[in-house]
Coordinates of C-alpha atoms and ligand atoms in Angstrom, one line a residue:
M971 CA -10.9 -73.7 38.9
R972 CA -7.9 -75.0 40.8
A973 CA -9.2 -78.6 40.3
S974 CA -9.5 -78.1 36.5
N975 CA -6.7 -79.1 34.1
L976 CA -6.1 -75.5 33.1
K977 CA -2.4 -74.9 33.1
G978 CA -2.2 -71.3 34.3
Y979 CA 1.3 -70.0 35.3
Q980 CA 4.2 -71.7 37.1
I981 CA 6.0 -69.3 39.4
P982 CA 9.5 -70.4 40.3
G983 CA 9.7 -71.2 44.0
H984 CA 5.9 -71.6 44.3
A985 CA 4.4 -75.0 44.4
E986 CA 0.9 -74.2 43.3
R987 CA 0.3 -72.9 39.8
L988 CA -1.1 -69.4 39.5
I989 CA -4.6 -69.7 38.0
A990 CA -7.1 -67.4 39.6
N991 CA -7.3 -64.5 42.0
L992 CA -10.7 -63.9 43.5
F993 CA -11.1 -60.8 45.6
A994 CA -14.3 -58.8 46.3
D995 CA -16.2 -58.6 43.1
D996 CA -13.1 -58.9 40.8
T997 CA -11.9 -62.2 39.4
T998 CA -8.6 -62.4 37.6
V999 CA -7.8 -65.6 35.7
F1000 CA -4.3 -66.4 34.5
L1001 CA -4.4 -68.6 31.4
N1002 CA -1.6 -70.3 29.6
A1003 CA -1.4 -70.1 25.8
D1004 CA -2.2 -73.9 25.8
D1005 CA -5.3 -73.4 27.9
D1006 CA -8.7 -73.5 26.2
F1007 CA -10.9 -70.5 26.9
N1008 CA -14.1 -72.7 26.5
I1009 CA -13.1 -74.7 29.6
L1010 CA -12.8 -71.5 31.6
Q1011 CA -16.2 -70.4 30.3
Q1012 CA -17.8 -73.7 31.3
I1013 CA -16.3 -73.4 34.8
L1014 CA -17.6 -69.9 35.2
D1015 CA -21.1 -70.8 33.9
K1016 CA -21.3 -73.6 36.5
W1017 CA -20.1 -71.3 39.2
C1018 CA -22.6 -68.7 38.3
I1019 CA -25.5 -71.2 38.5
A1020 CA -24.2 -72.5 41.8
S1021 CA -23.7 -69.2 43.5
K1022 CA -26.5 -67.3 41.8
A1023 CA -24.0 -64.7 40.8
K1024 CA -23.7 -63.1 37.4
F1025 CA -20.6 -62.4 35.5
N1026 CA -20.6 -59.1 33.8
I1027 CA -19.5 -60.2 30.4
A1028 CA -19.3 -56.7 29.1
E1029 CA -16.6 -55.9 31.7
T1030 CA -14.5 -58.9 31.0
E1031 CA -11.2 -57.9 29.4
I1032 CA -8.1 -59.8 28.3
I1033 CA -4.5 -58.6 28.7
P1034 CA -2.2 -60.6 26.4
I1035 CA 1.0 -61.6 28.2
G1036 CA 4.2 -62.4 26.3
S1037 CA 6.7 -60.9 23.9
S1038 CA 5.6 -57.9 21.8
T1039 CA 5.4 -60.0 18.7
Y1040 CA 3.2 -62.6 20.4
R1041 CA 0.9 -59.9 21.9
A1042 CA 0.5 -58.3 18.5
K1043 CA -0.5 -61.7 17.0
V1044 CA -3.0 -62.4 19.8
I1045 CA -4.7 -59.0 19.3
Q1046 CA -4.8 -59.5 15.5
T1047 CA -5.9 -63.1 15.3
R1048 CA -7.7 -63.4 18.6
K1049 CA -6.0 -66.8 19.0
T1050 CA -3.5 -67.7 21.7
Q1051 CA -2.0 -70.3 19.5
D1052 CA -2.4 -71.2 15.8
D1053 CA -4.4 -74.3 16.5
K1054 CA -6.8 -72.7 19.0
Q1055 CA -10.3 -71.4 18.5
P1056 CA -10.5 -67.6 18.3
L1057 CA -11.5 -65.9 21.5
P1058 CA -15.3 -65.1 21.6
E1059 CA -16.3 -61.8 19.9
W1060 CA -17.7 -60.2 23.1
L1061 CA -14.4 -60.3 24.8
H1062 CA -12.4 -57.1 24.7
I1063 CA -8.7 -57.6 24.2
A1064 CA -6.7 -54.7 25.5
V1065 CA -4.3 -53.2 22.9
E1066 CA -0.8 -51.9 23.6
G1067 CA -0.9 -49.0 26.0
E1068 CA -4.5 -49.7 27.1
A1069 CA -4.9 -49.8 30.9
V1070 CA -7.3 -52.3 32.4
R1071 CA -8.5 -51.6 35.9
I1072 CA -8.3 -54.5 38.4
L1073 CA -9.2 -53.8 42.1
G1074 CA -8.4 -50.1 41.7
A1075 CA -5.0 -50.6 40.1
W1076 CA -4.2 -50.4 36.4
F1077 CA -2.6 -53.1 34.4
G1078 CA -1.6 -53.5 30.7
N1079 CA 1.3 -53.6 28.3
N1080 CA 3.4 -50.5 28.0
I1081 CA 0.8 -48.4 29.8
S1082 CA 2.0 -44.9 30.7
E1083 CA 1.9 -44.5 34.5
A1084 CA 1.3 -40.8 34.0
S1085 CA -2.0 -41.4 32.0
V1086 CA -3.2 -43.7 34.8
W1087 CA -2.8 -40.7 37.2
E1088 CA -4.7 -38.1 35.0
P1089 CA -8.2 -38.9 36.3
T1090 CA -7.0 -38.6 39.9
L1091 CA -5.3 -35.2 39.2
E1092 CA -8.5 -33.9 37.6
K1093 CA -10.6 -35.0 40.6
I1094 CA -8.1 -33.2 42.9
D1095 CA -8.4 -30.0 40.9
T1096 CA -12.2 -30.1 41.0
S1097 CA -12.3 -30.7 44.7
L1098 CA -9.7 -28.0 45.5
D1099 CA -11.5 -25.4 43.4
C1100 CA -14.6 -26.2 45.3
W1101 CA -12.9 -25.8 48.7
N1102 CA -11.2 -22.6 47.6
K1103 CA -14.5 -20.9 47.2
S1104 CA -15.0 -21.1 51.0
S1105 CA -11.8 -19.1 51.6
P1106 CA -10.4 -21.5 54.2
T1107 CA -7.8 -20.3 56.8
M1108 CA -4.2 -21.6 56.7
E1109 CA -5.1 -24.3 59.2
G1110 CA -8.1 -25.2 57.2
R1111 CA -6.0 -25.4 54.0
R1112 CA -3.7 -27.8 55.8
H1113 CA -6.6 -30.1 56.6
I1114 CA -8.0 -29.9 53.2
V1115 CA -4.7 -30.8 51.6
Q1116 CA -4.5 -33.8 53.9
M1117 CA -8.0 -34.9 53.1
V1118 CA -8.3 -34.2 49.4
I1119 CA -4.8 -34.7 48.1
G1120 CA -3.6 -37.1 50.7
G1121 CA -6.8 -39.2 50.6
M1122 CA -7.1 -39.2 46.8
T1123 CA -3.5 -40.2 46.1
Q1124 CA -2.8 -42.7 48.9
F1125 CA -4.2 -45.8 47.4
L1126 CA -2.9 -45.3 43.9
T1127 CA 0.6 -44.5 45.2
Q1128 CA 0.5 -47.7 47.1
V1129 CA -0.6 -50.0 44.3
Q1130 CA 0.8 -48.2 41.3
G1131 CA 3.6 -46.0 42.5
M1132 CA 3.7 -42.3 41.8
P1133 CA 5.9 -41.3 38.8
E1134 CA 8.2 -38.4 39.2
Q1135 CA 6.3 -36.0 36.9
I1136 CA 3.1 -36.7 38.8
E1137 CA 4.9 -36.1 42.1
K1138 CA 6.0 -32.7 40.8
K1139 CA 2.4 -31.8 39.8
V1140 CA 0.9 -32.9 43.1
K1141 CA 3.6 -31.0 45.1
K1142 CA 2.8 -27.9 43.0
R1143 CA -0.9 -28.2 43.8
I1144 CA -0.2 -28.5 47.5
W1145 CA 2.1 -25.5 47.5
N1146 CA -0.4 -23.4 45.5
F1147 CA -3.3 -24.3 47.6
V1148 CA -1.6 -23.7 51.0
W1149 CA -0.2 -20.4 49.9
A1150 CA -3.2 -19.4 47.7
E1151 CA -3.7 -15.9 49.0
K1152 CA 0.0 -15.0 49.1
E1153 CA 2.2 -13.9 46.3
K1154 CA 5.4 -15.3 47.8
S1155 CA 5.6 -18.2 50.2
P1156 CA 7.3 -16.7 53.2
V1157 CA 8.2 -20.0 54.9
N1158 CA 10.8 -22.4 53.8
K1159 CA 10.0 -26.0 52.9
E1160 CA 11.3 -27.6 56.1
T1161 CA 8.9 -25.5 58.2
V1162 CA 6.0 -26.4 56.1
H1163 CA 6.4 -30.2 56.2
G1164 CA 7.9 -30.7 59.7
P1165 CA 5.9 -32.5 62.3
I1166 CA 3.3 -30.4 64.1
E1167 CA 4.8 -31.0 67.6
D1168 CA 7.7 -28.9 66.5
G1169 CA 5.4 -25.9 66.1
R1170 CA 5.6 -26.3 62.4
R1171 CA 2.7 -26.7 60.0
A1172 CA 2.8 -30.4 59.1
V1173 CA 1.5 -30.0 55.6
L1174 CA 1.2 -33.3 53.7
D1175 CA 4.7 -34.3 52.5
I1176 CA 4.2 -36.3 49.3
E1177 CA 7.8 -37.2 49.0
A1178 CA 8.1 -38.5 52.6
R1179 CA 4.9 -40.5 52.2
K1180 CA 6.1 -42.0 49.0
K1181 CA 9.3 -43.2 50.8
A1182 CA 7.3 -44.6 53.6
I1183 CA 5.2 -46.6 51.1
D1184 CA 8.3 -47.9 49.4
I1185 CA 9.7 -49.1 52.7
M1186 CA 6.4 -50.9 53.5
W1187 CA 6.7 -52.7 50.2
M1188 CA 10.3 -53.7 51.1
R1189 CA 9.0 -55.2 54.3
S1190 CA 6.8 -57.4 52.1
Y1191 CA 9.5 -58.1 49.6
L1192 CA 12.0 -59.1 52.3
T1193 CA 9.5 -61.6 53.9
F1194 CA 11.0 -65.1 53.4
G1195 CA 9.9 -68.6 54.2
E1196 CA 6.3 -69.7 54.1
D1197 CA 4.9 -66.2 54.2
R1198 CA 6.8 -65.0 51.2
P1199 CA 4.2 -63.2 49.1
L1200 CA 3.6 -64.4 45.5
W1201 CA 4.5 -61.0 44.0
A1202 CA 8.0 -61.2 45.6
K1203 CA 8.5 -64.6 44.0
V1204 CA 7.5 -63.2 40.6
A1205 CA 9.9 -60.2 41.2
D1206 CA 12.8 -62.6 42.0
A1207 CA 12.1 -64.6 38.8
L1208 CA 12.1 -61.4 36.8
F1209 CA 15.3 -60.2 38.5
A1210 CA 17.0 -63.5 37.5
L1211 CA 16.0 -62.8 33.8
H1212 CA 17.6 -59.3 33.9
S1213 CA 21.3 -60.3 34.0
P1214 CA 23.7 -57.6 33.2
R1215 CA 25.4 -58.2 29.8
N1216 CA 28.6 -59.8 30.9
V1217 CA 30.0 -63.3 30.7
T1218 CA 30.2 -63.9 34.4
E1219 CA 26.6 -63.2 35.0
E1220 CA 25.2 -64.7 31.8
N1221 CA 26.9 -68.0 32.6
V1222 CA 25.3 -68.4 36.0
D1223 CA 22.5 -71.0 35.9
K1224 CA 19.2 -69.2 36.4
R1225 CA 17.9 -72.0 38.6
I1226 CA 20.2 -71.0 41.4
K1227 CA 19.4 -67.3 41.2
L1228 CA 16.9 -67.2 44.0
N1229 CA 17.2 -63.7 45.4
P1230 CA 19.6 -60.9 44.5
I1231 CA 19.8 -59.6 48.1
L1232 CA 20.6 -62.9 49.8
Q1233 CA 23.0 -63.9 47.0
T1234 CA 25.8 -62.1 45.1
W1235 CA 24.4 -62.3 41.6
K1236 CA 23.7 -59.0 39.8
T1237 CA 20.5 -57.8 38.2
L1238 CA 20.0 -54.8 36.0
P1239 CA 16.3 -54.5 35.0
K1240 CA 16.2 -52.5 31.7
R1241 CA 13.1 -51.3 29.9
S1242 CA 12.2 -52.9 26.6
T1243 CA 8.9 -53.9 24.8
N1244 CA 9.2 -57.4 26.2
T1245 CA 9.7 -56.7 29.8
A1246 CA 7.2 -56.2 32.6
A1247 CA 7.0 -54.3 35.8
I1248 CA 10.3 -52.6 35.2
D1249 CA 9.4 -49.5 37.3
D1250 CA 8.6 -51.8 40.3
L1251 CA 11.8 -53.8 39.9
Q1252 CA 13.9 -50.7 39.7
R1253 CA 12.1 -49.2 42.7
I1254 CA 12.9 -52.3 44.8
I1255 CA 16.6 -52.0 44.0
K1256 CA 16.6 -48.2 44.6
T1257 CA 14.8 -48.4 48.0
I1258 CA 17.2 -51.1 49.3
K1259 CA 20.1 -48.9 48.2
D1260 CA 18.7 -45.6 49.4
F1261 CA 17.7 -46.8 52.8
K1262 CA 20.8 -49.0 53.2
I1263 CA 18.7 -52.1 53.9
R1264 CA 20.8 -55.2 54.5
Q1265 CA 21.3 -58.3 56.7
E1266 CA 22.9 -57.2 59.9
G1267 CA 23.2 -58.8 63.3
L1268 CA 25.8 -59.9 65.8
A1269 CA 24.8 -63.6 65.4
Y1270 CA 22.1 -65.6 63.8
S1271 CA 20.3 -68.8 64.9
R1272 CA 21.3 -72.0 63.1
E1273 CA 17.8 -72.1 61.7
I1274 CA 18.4 -68.8 59.9
L1275 CA 21.8 -69.8 58.7
R1276 CA 20.4 -73.0 57.2
E1277 CA 17.7 -71.1 55.4
M1278 CA 20.2 -69.1 53.4
P1279 CA 20.7 -70.1 49.7
I1280 CA 24.0 -71.9 49.4
W1281 CA 24.9 -71.0 45.8
L1282 CA 26.4 -67.6 45.5
H1283 CA 25.8 -67.1 49.2
G1284 CA 25.9 -63.4 49.9
H1285 CA 28.4 -63.6 52.7
A1286 CA 30.7 -66.4 51.3
N1287 CA 34.2 -66.0 50.2
A1288 CA 34.3 -64.9 46.5
R1289 CA 35.7 -68.3 45.4
I1290 CA 32.2 -69.8 45.9
C1291 CA 31.5 -68.4 42.3
L1292 CA 34.0 -71.0 41.0
L1293 CA 32.1 -73.9 42.5
N1294 CA 29.1 -73.9 40.2
R1295 CA 30.1 -75.9 37.2
S1296 CA 31.6 -79.3 38.0
A1297 CA 29.7 -82.5 37.3
A1298 CA 29.0 -82.7 41.0
S1299 CA 27.6 -79.1 41.1
K1300 CA 25.4 -80.0 38.1
C1301 CA 24.1 -83.0 39.9
L1302 CA 23.5 -81.0 43.1
K1303 CA 21.6 -78.2 41.2
K1304 CA 19.3 -80.4 39.1
E1305 CA 15.7 -80.4 40.2
N1306 CA 15.2 -84.1 39.6
H1307 CA 18.5 -84.9 41.3
H1308 CA 19.6 -83.3 44.7
N1309 CA 17.7 -80.1 44.0
L1310 CA 20.2 -78.5 46.5
R1311 CA 19.3 -74.9 47.2
T1312 CA 20.0 -74.1 50.9
V1313 CA 22.8 -74.1 53.3
G1314 CA 20.8 -76.6 55.4
Q1315 CA 20.6 -79.0 52.5
A1316 CA 24.3 -78.8 51.9
E1317 CA 25.0 -79.3 55.6
D1318 CA 22.9 -82.4 55.7
L1319 CA 24.5 -83.9 52.6
A1320 CA 28.1 -83.1 53.7
A1321 CA 27.5 -84.6 57.1
H1322 CA 27.5 -88.1 55.5
L1323 CA 31.2 -87.7 54.9
Q1324 CA 31.7 -88.0 58.6
E1325 CA 30.0 -91.3 58.9
E1326 CA 32.2 -94.2 59.8
E1327 CA 30.9 -96.7 57.3
H1328 CA 31.4 -94.3 54.4
E1329 CA 34.5 -94.7 52.2
A1330 CA 35.9 -91.7 50.4
D1331 CA 35.2 -93.3 47.0
S1332 CA 32.7 -93.0 44.2
L1333 CA 32.1 -96.7 44.6
C1334 CA 31.2 -96.6 48.3
Q1335 CA 28.3 -98.9 49.0
C1336 CA 27.5 -97.6 52.5
Q1337 CA 23.8 -97.3 53.3
Q1338 CA 23.8 -93.5 52.8
C1339 CA 25.5 -93.7 49.5
I1340 CA 23.0 -96.2 48.2
W1341 CA 20.1 -94.2 49.5
I1342 CA 21.5 -91.0 47.9
S1343 CA 22.2 -92.6 44.6
T1344 CA 18.7 -94.1 44.3
T1345 CA 16.8 -91.2 45.7
Y1346 CA 18.6 -88.5 43.7
Q1347 CA 19.7 -90.5 40.7
C1348 CA 23.2 -89.6 41.8
L1349 CA 26.1 -91.3 40.0
N1350 CA 28.8 -90.2 42.5
P1351 CA 27.4 -89.5 46.0
H1352 CA 30.9 -89.1 47.4
A1353 CA 31.7 -86.3 44.9
C1354 CA 28.5 -84.5 45.6
M1355 CA 29.0 -84.7 49.3
T1356 CA 32.5 -83.4 48.9
R1357 CA 31.2 -80.5 46.7
A1358 CA 28.6 -79.7 49.3
K1359 CA 31.3 -79.5 51.9
A1360 CA 33.5 -77.3 49.6
L1361 CA 30.5 -74.9 49.2
L1362 CA 30.1 -74.7 53.0
D1363 CA 33.8 -74.2 53.5
T1364 CA 33.5 -70.8 51.7
L1365 CA 31.2 -69.5 54.5
P1366 CA 32.7 -67.3 57.2
P1367 CA 32.1 -68.8 60.7
K1368 CA 29.3 -66.4 61.4
W1369 CA 27.3 -67.8 58.5
D1370 CA 28.4 -71.5 58.9
P1371 CA 26.0 -73.6 60.8
R1372 CA 28.7 -76.2 61.5
Q1373 CA 30.6 -73.8 63.7
T1374 CA 30.0 -73.1 67.3
Q1375 CA 27.6 -70.1 67.5
P1376 CA 26.7 -67.7 70.3
E1377 CA 23.3 -69.4 70.3
D1378 CA 25.0 -72.6 71.7
H1379 CA 25.7 -70.8 75.0
E1380 CA 22.5 -68.8 75.2
P1381 CA 19.3 -69.6 77.1
L1382 CA 16.3 -70.1 74.9
H1383 CA 14.2 -67.5 76.7
A1384 CA 14.9 -64.0 78.0
P1385 CA 15.6 -63.9 81.7
T1386 CA 12.7 -62.7 83.8
S1387 CA 12.3 -61.3 87.3
E1388 CA 9.5 -62.0 89.8
E1389 CA 10.0 -58.5 91.3
K1390 CA 8.1 -55.7 89.9
D1391 CA 10.3 -52.8 88.6
I1392 CA 13.3 -55.1 88.0
T1393 CA 14.5 -55.9 84.5
V1394 CA 17.1 -58.5 84.1
F1395 CA 19.6 -57.7 81.4
D1396 CA 19.1 -60.0 78.4
T1397 CA 22.6 -60.9 77.3
R1398 CA 21.5 -62.9 74.2
I1399 CA 22.8 -61.6 70.9
T1400 CA 21.4 -64.1 68.5
V1401 CA 18.8 -63.0 65.9
R1402 CA 16.1 -65.7 65.9
G1403 CA 13.1 -66.4 63.6
T1404 CA 13.5 -66.6 59.9
L1405 CA 15.6 -64.8 57.2
T1406 CA 12.9 -62.1 57.4
D1407 CA 14.2 -61.1 60.8
T1408 CA 17.8 -60.6 59.6
F1409 CA 17.2 -57.3 57.7
R1410 CA 17.9 -53.9 59.1
I1411 CA 17.3 -50.5 57.6
F1412 CA 19.4 -47.3 57.8
T1413 CA 22.6 -49.4 58.4
E1414 CA 25.9 -47.6 58.5
G1415 CA 29.5 -48.5 57.7
E1416 CA 30.6 -52.1 57.2
D1417 CA 28.9 -55.0 58.7
N1418 CA 31.0 -57.0 61.1
E1419 CA 31.3 -60.5 59.6
S1420 CA 33.2 -62.0 62.5
I1421 CA 31.6 -63.6 65.6
S1422 CA 32.8 -63.7 69.1
V1423 CA 31.5 -66.7 70.8
I1424 CA 31.5 -65.9 74.5
P1425 CA 31.7 -69.1 76.5
P1426 CA 29.3 -69.3 79.4
Y1427 CA 30.5 -68.0 82.8
Q1428 CA 32.3 -70.7 84.7
G1429 CA 33.3 -68.9 87.9
P1430 CA 31.8 -69.1 91.4
A1431 CA 28.1 -68.2 91.8
Q1432 CA 27.6 -64.5 92.0
E1433 CA 25.0 -62.1 93.4
P1434 CA 23.3 -60.2 90.6
T1435 CA 24.5 -56.6 90.3
V1436 CA 21.5 -54.3 90.8
I1437 CA 21.7 -51.0 89.0
A1438 CA 19.2 -48.2 89.0
T1439 CA 19.2 -46.2 85.8
D1440 CA 17.1 -43.3 84.7
G1441 CA 16.9 -40.6 82.1
S1442 CA 15.3 -37.3 82.7
C1443 CA 14.6 -34.3 80.6
I1444 CA 13.9 -30.7 81.3
E1445 CA 11.5 -28.8 79.0
N1446 CA 10.7 -32.1 77.2
G1447 CA 9.3 -31.6 73.7
R1448 CA 10.7 -28.1 73.3
E1449 CA 13.5 -26.7 71.3
T1450 CA 15.4 -25.9 74.5
A1451 CA 15.0 -29.5 75.9
R1452 CA 18.1 -30.9 77.7
V1453 CA 18.4 -34.4 78.8
G1454 CA 20.5 -36.2 81.4
A1455 CA 21.2 -39.8 82.4
G1456 CA 21.9 -41.3 85.8
I1457 CA 23.4 -44.6 86.9
Y1458 CA 23.4 -45.8 90.5
F1459 CA 25.1 -48.9 91.8
G1460 CA 24.7 -48.2 95.5
N1461 CA 25.7 -45.8 98.3
H1462 CA 29.2 -44.4 97.8
D1463 CA 29.8 -46.6 94.9
L1464 CA 32.5 -44.9 92.8
R1465 CA 30.8 -46.1 89.6
N1466 CA 27.7 -44.0 90.3
K1467 CA 27.5 -41.5 87.5
S1468 CA 25.4 -38.8 86.1
M1469 CA 25.8 -37.3 82.7
R1470 CA 24.4 -34.7 80.5
L1471 CA 23.7 -35.8 76.9
P1472 CA 25.3 -33.8 74.2
K1473 CA 23.2 -32.1 71.5
N1474 CA 24.9 -34.1 68.8
M1475 CA 26.3 -37.5 68.3
F1476 CA 29.5 -38.2 66.5
K1477 CA 30.1 -41.5 64.7
R1478 CA 32.9 -42.8 62.5
I1479 CA 31.2 -43.9 59.3
T1480 CA 33.8 -46.2 57.8
K1481 CA 37.1 -47.6 59.1
A1482 CA 38.8 -46.8 55.8
T1483 CA 38.1 -43.1 55.3
N1484 CA 37.8 -42.1 59.0
R1485 CA 34.9 -39.9 58.1
I1486 CA 32.9 -38.6 61.0
K1487 CA 29.1 -38.2 60.9
Q1488 CA 27.4 -35.8 63.1
S1489 CA 23.7 -36.3 63.8
P1490 CA 21.5 -34.5 66.3
L1491 CA 20.7 -36.5 69.4
E1492 CA 17.0 -36.3 70.3
Q1493 CA 16.7 -34.6 73.6
S1494 CA 14.0 -36.7 75.3
N1495 CA 13.4 -38.9 78.3
Q1496 CA 13.7 -42.0 76.1
T1497 CA 17.2 -41.1 74.9
G1498 CA 18.2 -40.5 78.5
E1499 CA 16.9 -43.9 79.5
V1500 CA 18.7 -45.7 76.7
V1501 CA 22.0 -43.9 77.3
A1502 CA 21.8 -44.6 81.0
A1503 CA 21.2 -48.3 80.4
R1504 CA 24.0 -48.6 77.9
E1505 CA 26.4 -46.8 80.1
A1506 CA 25.5 -49.1 83.0
I1507 CA 26.5 -52.1 81.0
E1508 CA 29.9 -50.6 80.2
L1509 CA 30.5 -49.8 83.9
A1510 CA 29.4 -53.2 85.3
P1511 CA 31.8 -56.2 85.5
R1512 CA 31.7 -58.2 82.3
D1513 CA 30.2 -61.4 83.7
A1514 CA 27.8 -59.7 86.0
I1515 CA 24.2 -60.7 86.0
L1516 CA 22.6 -57.3 85.6
R1517 CA 19.3 -56.3 87.1
Y1518 CA 17.9 -52.9 86.4
R1519 CA 15.7 -51.0 88.9
H1520 CA 13.5 -48.3 87.7
D1521 CA 11.2 -47.7 90.6
F1522 CA 12.8 -44.9 92.5
E1523 CA 11.3 -41.5 93.1
R1524 CA 12.1 -38.6 90.9
Ligands
ZN289 ZN1 29.3 -93.9 51.4
ZN290 ZN1 24.9 -86.2 43.0
ZN291 ZN1 12.9 -43.9 84.1

């Protein structure tokens, strides 16, 4: 099929056209309006003979894709275009609101997500009724909820999302089933859903599971580079189509809108008869906002910095928005010219300005200028290079690959120790990998956009400072647990320290408002260990090579 001349769909940012998805016993084919259905049929016939498989014609369904007027026309005429043959009679074309099942999920135009859930709710009710007859105990009811409701809703929540009204219905069923025998539920909600280790009942928490699923989807959406999933590229293309109605946004060239998280452009997906996947798009935006997902790090590798989109770069000075429209910018943006999209490309282009033989002139005939003008059909290489440099100049040092970065002074690998029970403190602060690795969840306050490049230690060779640290906890795992941390530099060393961890942590949320956030500090061995290690760093001399011991007797 991929070798055929069927057009399929072009997804922005994806080299290969989308034509077919084959998975298990389902095949989904994406045809362009120009494509001839007969060609597809010939391919399928050939494939069936070759593989001795049989296509279940009765189960083949067509979902028209396009504007609502176009869809209505396809349904009415059975033609994808006026000059095309009508689609064969035996093919069912799904009408508006009709859901088609593909690999367990439901697809269609304007299908109601609630109706998709109805069969699942019915199945749950039948099953719970049946279990009720055996008069299970409280503990039994908890397991049944997990198995029946948890099991039956997990997959659909993952692939379809659970609409609010369904969530309410499911929650009600859980509540009623768990408290079936009692008139009034005597325990508050917290107690019912808390983890079992806390001595609570750990009944399936639909809301929490929904959030966990949303976060897993975000991991997929925020995967960049070669592994970027196709659905995320489709989502980005749809985001770019949903500009808020204002001049600034509508004037931005759609070609440079690559991703609304990495760049500063706005998107506002609104429901209409011509839009698709609105619930999913809105959920992405909401999840990112609710869980405060953003790029955060002390420093990034040059590889990561170069991967960022250059246009409307999310961390650039606001004046970058004014650099989209000159003749040079147009030349840089055009696909068949420079096709400039990333910081790396801009850096490479701007670097030619430094070359000795280059003259700051549109008529420069240096080797590079000639190469650029022929390769990119560029009329004024000098102007384009200058514009690339102007774009880079809007980046703060932390995001500018031309600047010295902490990476430049860091070893490539983490320090290791031959001795068992010794960990050498890894002083590297650079986030490495791809853009995927720059995202953090549950972030707080403002991100620090400045960098501090710490030059390598130049002083006399020094003995490593060995520090023993440990955390310990009494009554670990219980409500009454208390934890302590200990730091030991050596006999009679004044820096030796032991401390008891407070029950709560206090943290200033923003510099501006001075608001303080109080959050409980988990009382466990692990928090003790972490606090001890952190405290040790603060106590040790700044340039010390730190080695941690953790082999001593308790
Ligand atoms: Zn030149
Ligand atoms: Zn150019
Ligand atoms: Zn320990």
